[in-house]
Amino acid sequence: MVAKLQDVAKLAGVSVTTVSRVINNYSSLSDKTIKKVHQAMRQLNYHPNALARAMQGKPSKFIGLIFPNLTNPFFAELVNELEHQLFLQGYKTIIASSAENREIEHEYLNMLFANQVDGIISGSHNLGIEEYQQLTAPIVSFDRYLSDNIPIVAADSYRGGQLAAQFMVNHKVRRLVAIVDEDTSVSPTLNRLQGVVDCLNDQGQDFTTLAKEEIAKTNFADQFSGVIASNDVQALKIISQYRQKGYRLNQDFFVTGYDGSQLIRQIAPQLPTVVQPIHALAENLISTLLKRIANPTSKVDSVTLPVKFEE
């Protein structure tokens, strides 16, 4: 038998109104009362009906997260941080991995809106801008331009590119190549390469570029002494080519990464990389989304956060 709100109230020894206030975080209640209600909910296996609450005009307390894939440690850590911080603010999350597939992203968007989520944080960029422009629910984008009315929270990609390039200049690296990630979206991520190009050109540094699709058939160890990779996972794969020939990182050759997730810095502390501030990014994504939820028609400014370089 499915437990009802009245059953929770009876077991906790409080009114139905008090149970409702605990569920919705309304009013000031004592810790003792809140604990009693939560204990009764657990004992009865009671779960509030988020969809029913949304149909009554109440917040569902669910946030949708759409990201391209969670196999990249950076995205996995960012999503984990978002989920943790949202939980502390009384929200549950529905996590959707678009698998870098346009149709999957489209289906997930429909699913999230059908389930009446209060808002969406999207870090994916498969769908055309036109589709996002038709959406009216509160959305915040991570590092992607989706629409004029959708704010962006991002780390300073241009500065990140400059820092990676300056590292190579400082070490007087010759035969230098920068990996080009062919991102067809209108994205702040494109500024990374521009930062690299501007820094190297300003200092008269010769370099070449290489499309990401060419990595698998390129013999880096024989052709280049320095590589500016577009992310940490890519950088580690390239480093393995040099090590197979006995070359030493940061001595015989130089490779820079990008993202600086905790996992990568633990398993490859020797990798010079641009570190994106995951905790601060999550904080700003959430605060920006909550502003949009509170005032759906008001304009909310985009946010750009600083990055740092760790050798």
CSV table of C-alpha atoms in Angstrom, one decimal:
chain,number,residue,atom,x,y,z
A,1,MET,CA,0.0,0.0,0.0
A,2,VAL,CA,1.4,3.4,-1.0
A,3,ALA,CA,1.9,5.7,2.0
A,4,LYS,CA,0.1,9.1,1.9
A,5,LEU,CA,0.8,12.5,3.4
A,6,GLN,CA,-1.7,11.8,6.2
A,7,ASP,CA,0.2,8.6,7.1
A,8,VAL,CA,3.4,10.5,7.6
A,9,ALA,CA,1.7,13.1,9.7
A,10,LYS,CA,0.2,10.4,12.0
A,11,LEU,CA,3.4,8.5,12.4
A,12,ALA,CA,5.4,11.7,13.1
A,13,GLY,CA,2.8,13.1,15.5
A,14,VAL,CA,2.4,16.3,13.6
A,15,SER,CA,-0.2,18.0,11.3
A,16,VAL,CA,-0.4,17.4,7.6
A,17,THR,CA,0.5,21.1,7.2
A,18,THR,CA,3.7,20.6,9.1
A,19,VAL,CA,4.7,17.6,6.9
A,20,SER,CA,4.0,19.8,3.8
A,21,ARG,CA,6.1,22.6,5.2
A,22,VAL,CA,9.0,20.2,5.8
A,23,ILE,CA,8.8,18.8,2.3
A,24,ASN,CA,8.7,22.2,0.7
A,25,ASN,CA,11.2,23.9,3.1
A,26,TYR,CA,8.6,26.4,4.1
A,27,SER,CA,8.5,28.3,7.3
A,28,SER,CA,10.8,27.9,10.3
A,29,LEU,CA,10.5,24.6,12.0
A,30,SER,CA,12.6,23.1,14.8
A,31,ASP,CA,15.3,20.5,13.9
A,32,LYS,CA,13.4,18.0,16.1
A,33,THR,CA,10.2,18.4,14.1
A,34,ILE,CA,12.1,18.1,10.8
A,35,LYS,CA,13.9,15.0,11.9
A,36,LYS,CA,10.7,13.4,13.1
A,37,VAL,CA,9.0,14.0,9.7
A,38,HIS,CA,12.0,12.7,7.7
A,39,GLN,CA,12.2,9.6,9.9
A,40,ALA,CA,8.5,8.9,9.3
A,41,MET,CA,9.0,9.4,5.6
A,42,ARG,CA,11.8,6.9,5.5
A,43,GLN,CA,10.0,4.4,7.7
A,44,LEU,CA,6.9,4.5,5.4
A,45,ASN,CA,9.0,4.8,2.2
A,46,TYR,CA,7.0,7.9,1.4
A,47,HIS,CA,8.1,10.0,-1.7
A,48,PRO,CA,6.5,13.3,-2.6
A,49,ASN,CA,4.9,13.4,-6.1
A,50,ALA,CA,7.0,16.0,-7.9
A,51,LEU,CA,4.8,16.0,-11.0
A,52,ALA,CA,1.6,16.5,-9.0
A,53,ARG,CA,3.2,19.4,-7.1
A,54,ALA,CA,4.3,21.0,-10.4
A,55,MET,CA,0.8,20.6,-11.9
A,56,GLN,CA,-0.5,22.5,-8.8
A,57,GLY,CA,1.9,25.4,-9.6
A,58,LYS,CA,4.4,24.4,-7.0
A,59,PRO,CA,8.1,23.9,-7.7
A,60,SER,CA,9.0,20.3,-8.5
A,61,LYS,CA,12.4,20.7,-6.8
A,62,PHE,CA,14.0,18.9,-9.7
A,63,ILE,CA,16.8,20.3,-11.9
A,64,GLY,CA,17.8,18.7,-15.2
A,65,LEU,CA,21.5,18.4,-16.1
A,66,ILE,CA,22.5,17.7,-19.7
A,67,PHE,CA,26.2,17.1,-20.4
A,68,PRO,CA,27.9,15.5,-23.5
A,69,ASN,CA,29.5,12.6,-21.6
A,70,LEU,CA,30.5,11.6,-18.2
A,71,THR,CA,33.5,9.5,-19.2
A,72,ASN,CA,35.6,12.7,-19.2
A,73,PRO,CA,36.8,13.2,-15.6
A,74,PHE,CA,36.1,17.0,-15.8
A,75,PHE,CA,32.5,16.6,-16.7
A,76,ALA,CA,32.0,13.8,-14.2
A,77,GLU,CA,33.4,16.0,-11.4
A,78,LEU,CA,31.4,19.1,-12.5
A,79,VAL,CA,28.2,17.1,-12.5
A,80,ASN,CA,29.0,15.5,-9.2
A,81,GLU,CA,29.6,19.0,-7.7
A,82,LEU,CA,26.4,20.3,-9.2
A,83,GLU,CA,24.4,17.4,-7.8
A,84,HIS,CA,26.0,17.9,-4.3
A,85,GLN,CA,25.4,21.7,-4.2
A,86,LEU,CA,21.8,21.4,-5.5
A,87,PHE,CA,21.0,18.8,-2.9
A,88,LEU,CA,22.2,21.1,-0.1
A,89,GLN,CA,19.7,23.7,-1.5
A,90,GLY,CA,16.8,21.2,-1.5
A,91,TYR,CA,16.9,20.1,-5.1
A,92,LYS,CA,17.1,16.7,-6.7
A,93,THR,CA,18.8,16.2,-10.1
A,94,ILE,CA,17.9,14.3,-13.3
A,95,ILE,CA,21.2,13.7,-15.1
A,96,ALA,CA,21.2,13.1,-18.8
A,97,SER,CA,24.3,12.3,-20.9
A,98,SER,CA,23.7,13.4,-24.5
A,99,ALA,CA,26.6,11.2,-25.7
A,100,GLU,CA,27.4,13.9,-28.2
A,101,ASN,CA,24.3,12.9,-30.2
A,102,ARG,CA,21.7,15.4,-31.5
A,103,GLU,CA,18.7,13.1,-31.3
A,104,ILE,CA,19.6,11.9,-27.7
A,105,GLU,CA,19.8,15.5,-26.6
A,106,HIS,CA,16.5,16.4,-28.2
A,107,GLU,CA,14.8,13.4,-26.5
A,108,TYR,CA,16.3,14.3,-23.1
A,109,LEU,CA,15.1,17.9,-23.4
A,110,ASN,CA,11.5,16.7,-24.1
A,111,MET,CA,11.7,14.2,-21.2
A,112,LEU,CA,12.9,16.9,-18.7
A,113,PHE,CA,10.2,19.3,-19.7
A,114,ALA,CA,7.5,16.6,-19.6
A,115,ASN,CA,8.6,15.8,-16.0
A,116,GLN,CA,8.2,19.5,-15.1
A,117,VAL,CA,11.8,20.2,-13.9
A,118,ASP,CA,12.2,23.7,-12.4
A,119,GLY,CA,15.2,24.4,-14.6
A,120,ILE,CA,18.0,23.0,-16.7
A,121,ILE,CA,21.8,23.3,-16.7
A,122,SER,CA,23.1,22.3,-20.1
A,123,GLY,CA,26.7,21.7,-21.0
A,124,SER,CA,25.9,20.0,-24.3
A,125,HIS,CA,25.9,21.5,-27.7
A,126,ASN,CA,24.5,19.2,-30.3
A,127,LEU,CA,21.2,20.9,-31.0
A,128,GLY,CA,20.9,24.0,-33.2
A,129,ILE,CA,20.5,27.3,-31.6
A,130,GLU,CA,17.0,27.6,-33.0
A,131,GLU,CA,15.7,24.8,-30.9
A,132,TYR,CA,16.9,26.4,-27.7
A,133,GLN,CA,15.5,29.7,-28.7
A,134,GLN,CA,12.0,28.1,-28.6
A,135,LEU,CA,12.3,27.0,-25.0
A,136,THR,CA,10.7,29.1,-22.3
A,137,ALA,CA,11.8,27.2,-19.2
A,138,PRO,CA,14.7,28.6,-17.1
A,139,ILE,CA,18.0,27.3,-18.7
A,140,VAL,CA,21.6,28.2,-17.9
A,141,SER,CA,24.4,27.1,-20.2
A,142,PHE,CA,27.9,25.9,-19.3
A,143,ASP,CA,30.5,27.1,-21.7
A,144,ARG,CA,28.1,27.2,-24.7
A,145,TYR,CA,26.1,29.8,-26.6
A,146,LEU,CA,22.6,28.5,-26.9
A,147,SER,CA,20.5,31.6,-27.2
A,148,ASP,CA,20.6,35.4,-26.6
A,149,ASN,CA,18.3,34.9,-23.6
A,150,ILE,CA,20.2,32.0,-22.0
A,151,PRO,CA,23.1,33.1,-19.7
A,152,ILE,CA,26.4,31.4,-20.0
A,153,VAL,CA,28.7,30.4,-17.1
A,154,ALA,CA,32.2,29.6,-18.2
A,155,ALA,CA,35.9,29.7,-17.3
A,156,ASP,CA,38.1,32.1,-19.1
A,157,SER,CA,39.0,30.0,-22.2
A,158,TYR,CA,41.0,32.8,-23.9
A,159,ARG,CA,43.2,33.2,-20.8
A,160,GLY,CA,43.6,29.5,-20.5
A,161,GLY,CA,44.9,29.3,-24.1
A,162,GLN,CA,47.4,32.1,-23.4
A,163,LEU,CA,48.7,30.3,-20.2
A,164,ALA,CA,49.3,27.1,-22.1
A,165,ALA,CA,51.1,28.9,-24.9
A,166,GLN,CA,53.2,30.9,-22.5
A,167,PHE,CA,54.4,27.8,-20.8
A,168,MET,CA,55.7,26.6,-24.2
A,169,VAL,CA,57.4,29.9,-24.9
A,170,ASN,CA,59.0,30.0,-21.4
A,171,HIS,CA,60.6,26.6,-22.1
A,172,LYS,CA,61.7,27.6,-25.6
A,173,VAL,CA,59.9,24.7,-27.2
A,174,ARG,CA,60.5,24.3,-30.9
A,175,ARG,CA,58.4,22.1,-33.3
A,176,LEU,CA,55.3,23.1,-31.5
A,177,VAL,CA,51.7,21.9,-32.4
A,178,ALA,CA,48.3,23.0,-31.1
A,179,ILE,CA,45.4,20.6,-31.3
A,180,VAL,CA,42.3,22.1,-32.9
A,181,ASP,CA,39.0,20.7,-31.5
A,182,GLU,CA,36.6,21.4,-34.4
A,183,ASP,CA,33.7,22.7,-32.3
A,184,THR,CA,30.9,23.8,-34.7
A,185,SER,CA,28.9,25.5,-32.0
A,186,VAL,CA,29.2,29.1,-31.1
A,187,SER,CA,31.1,28.5,-27.9
A,188,PRO,CA,33.5,30.3,-25.6
A,189,THR,CA,35.6,27.1,-25.9
A,190,LEU,CA,36.7,28.4,-29.3
A,191,ASN,CA,38.5,31.2,-27.5
A,192,ARG,CA,41.1,28.7,-26.2
A,193,LEU,CA,42.7,28.3,-29.6
A,194,GLN,CA,42.5,32.1,-30.1
A,195,GLY,CA,44.4,32.6,-26.9
A,196,VAL,CA,47.1,30.2,-28.0
A,197,VAL,CA,47.4,31.8,-31.5
A,198,ASP,CA,47.6,35.3,-30.2
A,199,CYS,CA,50.2,34.6,-27.5
A,200,LEU,CA,52.5,32.6,-29.9
A,201,ASN,CA,52.2,35.2,-32.7
A,202,ASP,CA,52.8,38.1,-30.3
A,203,GLN,CA,56.1,36.4,-29.2
A,204,GLY,CA,57.2,35.3,-32.7
A,205,GLN,CA,56.8,31.6,-31.9
A,206,ASP,CA,56.5,29.3,-34.8
A,207,PHE,CA,53.8,26.6,-34.5
A,208,THR,CA,51.5,24.4,-36.5
A,209,THR,CA,47.9,23.2,-35.9
A,210,LEU,CA,46.4,19.7,-36.0
A,211,ALA,CA,42.8,18.7,-36.2
A,212,LYS,CA,41.6,16.4,-33.4
A,213,GLU,CA,40.7,13.8,-36.0
A,214,GLU,CA,44.3,13.5,-37.1
A,215,ILE,CA,45.7,12.6,-33.6
A,216,ALA,CA,45.4,8.8,-34.1
A,217,LYS,CA,47.5,8.7,-37.3
A,218,THR,CA,50.1,11.3,-36.1
A,219,ASN,CA,53.5,10.2,-34.8
A,220,PHE,CA,54.0,13.0,-32.3
A,221,ALA,CA,57.3,11.8,-30.9
A,222,ASP,CA,59.0,12.0,-34.3
A,223,GLN,CA,57.4,15.2,-35.5
A,224,PHE,CA,57.0,17.5,-32.5
A,225,SER,CA,58.8,18.5,-29.3
A,226,GLY,CA,55.8,20.3,-27.8
A,227,VAL,CA,52.0,19.7,-27.9
A,228,ILE,CA,49.2,22.0,-26.7
A,229,ALA,CA,46.3,19.6,-26.2
A,230,SER,CA,42.7,20.6,-25.9
A,231,ASN,CA,42.0,18.5,-22.7
A,232,ASP,CA,43.8,16.4,-20.2
A,233,VAL,CA,42.6,13.0,-21.5
A,234,GLN,CA,43.9,13.9,-24.9
A,235,ALA,CA,47.2,15.1,-23.5
A,236,LEU,CA,47.8,11.8,-21.6
A,237,LYS,CA,47.1,9.7,-24.8
A,238,ILE,CA,49.7,11.8,-26.7
A,239,ILE,CA,52.2,11.6,-23.8
A,240,SER,CA,52.1,7.8,-24.0
A,241,GLN,CA,53.5,8.0,-27.6
A,242,TYR,CA,56.6,9.8,-26.3
A,243,ARG,CA,57.1,7.5,-23.3
A,244,GLN,CA,57.0,4.4,-25.6
A,245,LYS,CA,60.2,5.8,-27.1
A,246,GLY,CA,61.8,6.5,-23.7
A,247,TYR,CA,61.3,10.3,-23.8
A,248,ARG,CA,60.8,12.2,-20.5
A,249,LEU,CA,57.9,14.7,-20.0
A,250,ASN,CA,59.0,18.2,-19.2
A,251,GLN,CA,62.6,17.4,-20.2
A,252,ASP,CA,62.8,15.8,-23.6
A,253,PHE,CA,59.3,17.0,-24.7
A,254,PHE,CA,56.5,19.2,-23.4
A,255,VAL,CA,52.7,18.6,-23.4
A,256,THR,CA,50.0,20.8,-21.8
A,257,GLY,CA,46.5,19.7,-20.9
A,258,TYR,CA,43.3,21.5,-20.1
A,259,ASP,CA,40.6,21.1,-17.4
A,260,GLY,CA,42.7,20.0,-14.3
A,261,SER,CA,40.2,17.7,-12.7
A,262,GLN,CA,41.1,16.2,-9.4
A,263,LEU,CA,41.4,12.7,-10.8
A,264,ILE,CA,43.9,13.7,-13.5
A,265,ARG,CA,46.0,15.8,-11.1
A,266,GLN,CA,46.2,12.8,-8.8
A,267,ILE,CA,47.1,10.2,-11.4
A,268,ALA,CA,49.3,12.5,-13.5
A,269,PRO,CA,50.6,15.3,-11.2
A,270,GLN,CA,53.5,15.9,-13.6
A,271,LEU,CA,51.1,17.1,-16.4
A,272,PRO,CA,51.2,20.9,-16.9
A,273,THR,CA,47.5,21.9,-17.3
A,274,VAL,CA,45.0,24.7,-17.3
A,275,VAL,CA,42.8,24.2,-14.2
A,276,GLN,CA,39.1,25.1,-14.4
A,277,PRO,CA,37.5,26.1,-11.1
A,278,ILE,CA,35.0,23.2,-10.8
A,279,HIS,CA,33.5,24.3,-7.4
A,280,ALA,CA,33.1,27.9,-8.4
A,281,LEU,CA,31.6,26.9,-11.8
A,282,ALA,CA,29.0,24.8,-10.0
A,283,GLU,CA,28.2,27.6,-7.6
A,284,ASN,CA,27.7,30.1,-10.3
A,285,LEU,CA,25.7,27.8,-12.6
A,286,ILE,CA,23.3,27.1,-9.7
A,287,SER,CA,23.0,30.7,-8.5
A,288,THR,CA,22.5,31.9,-12.1
A,289,LEU,CA,19.8,29.3,-12.6
A,290,LEU,CA,18.0,30.1,-9.4
A,291,LYS,CA,17.9,33.8,-10.4
A,292,ARG,CA,16.2,32.7,-13.7
A,293,ILE,CA,13.8,30.5,-11.8
A,294,ALA,CA,12.8,33.3,-9.4
A,295,ASN,CA,12.4,35.8,-12.3
A,296,PRO,CA,11.9,33.9,-15.6
A,297,THR,CA,11.4,37.1,-17.7
A,298,SER,CA,14.3,39.1,-16.3
A,299,LYS,CA,17.7,39.2,-17.9
A,300,VAL,CA,20.5,37.5,-16.0
A,301,ASP,CA,24.1,38.3,-16.9
A,302,SER,CA,26.6,35.7,-18.0
A,303,VAL,CA,29.6,34.9,-15.8
A,304,THR,CA,33.3,34.3,-16.7
A,305,LEU,CA,35.5,32.8,-14.0
A,306,PRO,CA,39.4,32.9,-13.9
A,307,VAL,CA,41.5,29.9,-14.6
A,308,LYS,CA,45.0,29.0,-13.4
A,309,PHE,CA,48.0,27.1,-14.8
A,310,GLU,CA,49.6,24.3,-12.8
A,311,GLU,CA,53.0,22.9,-13.7
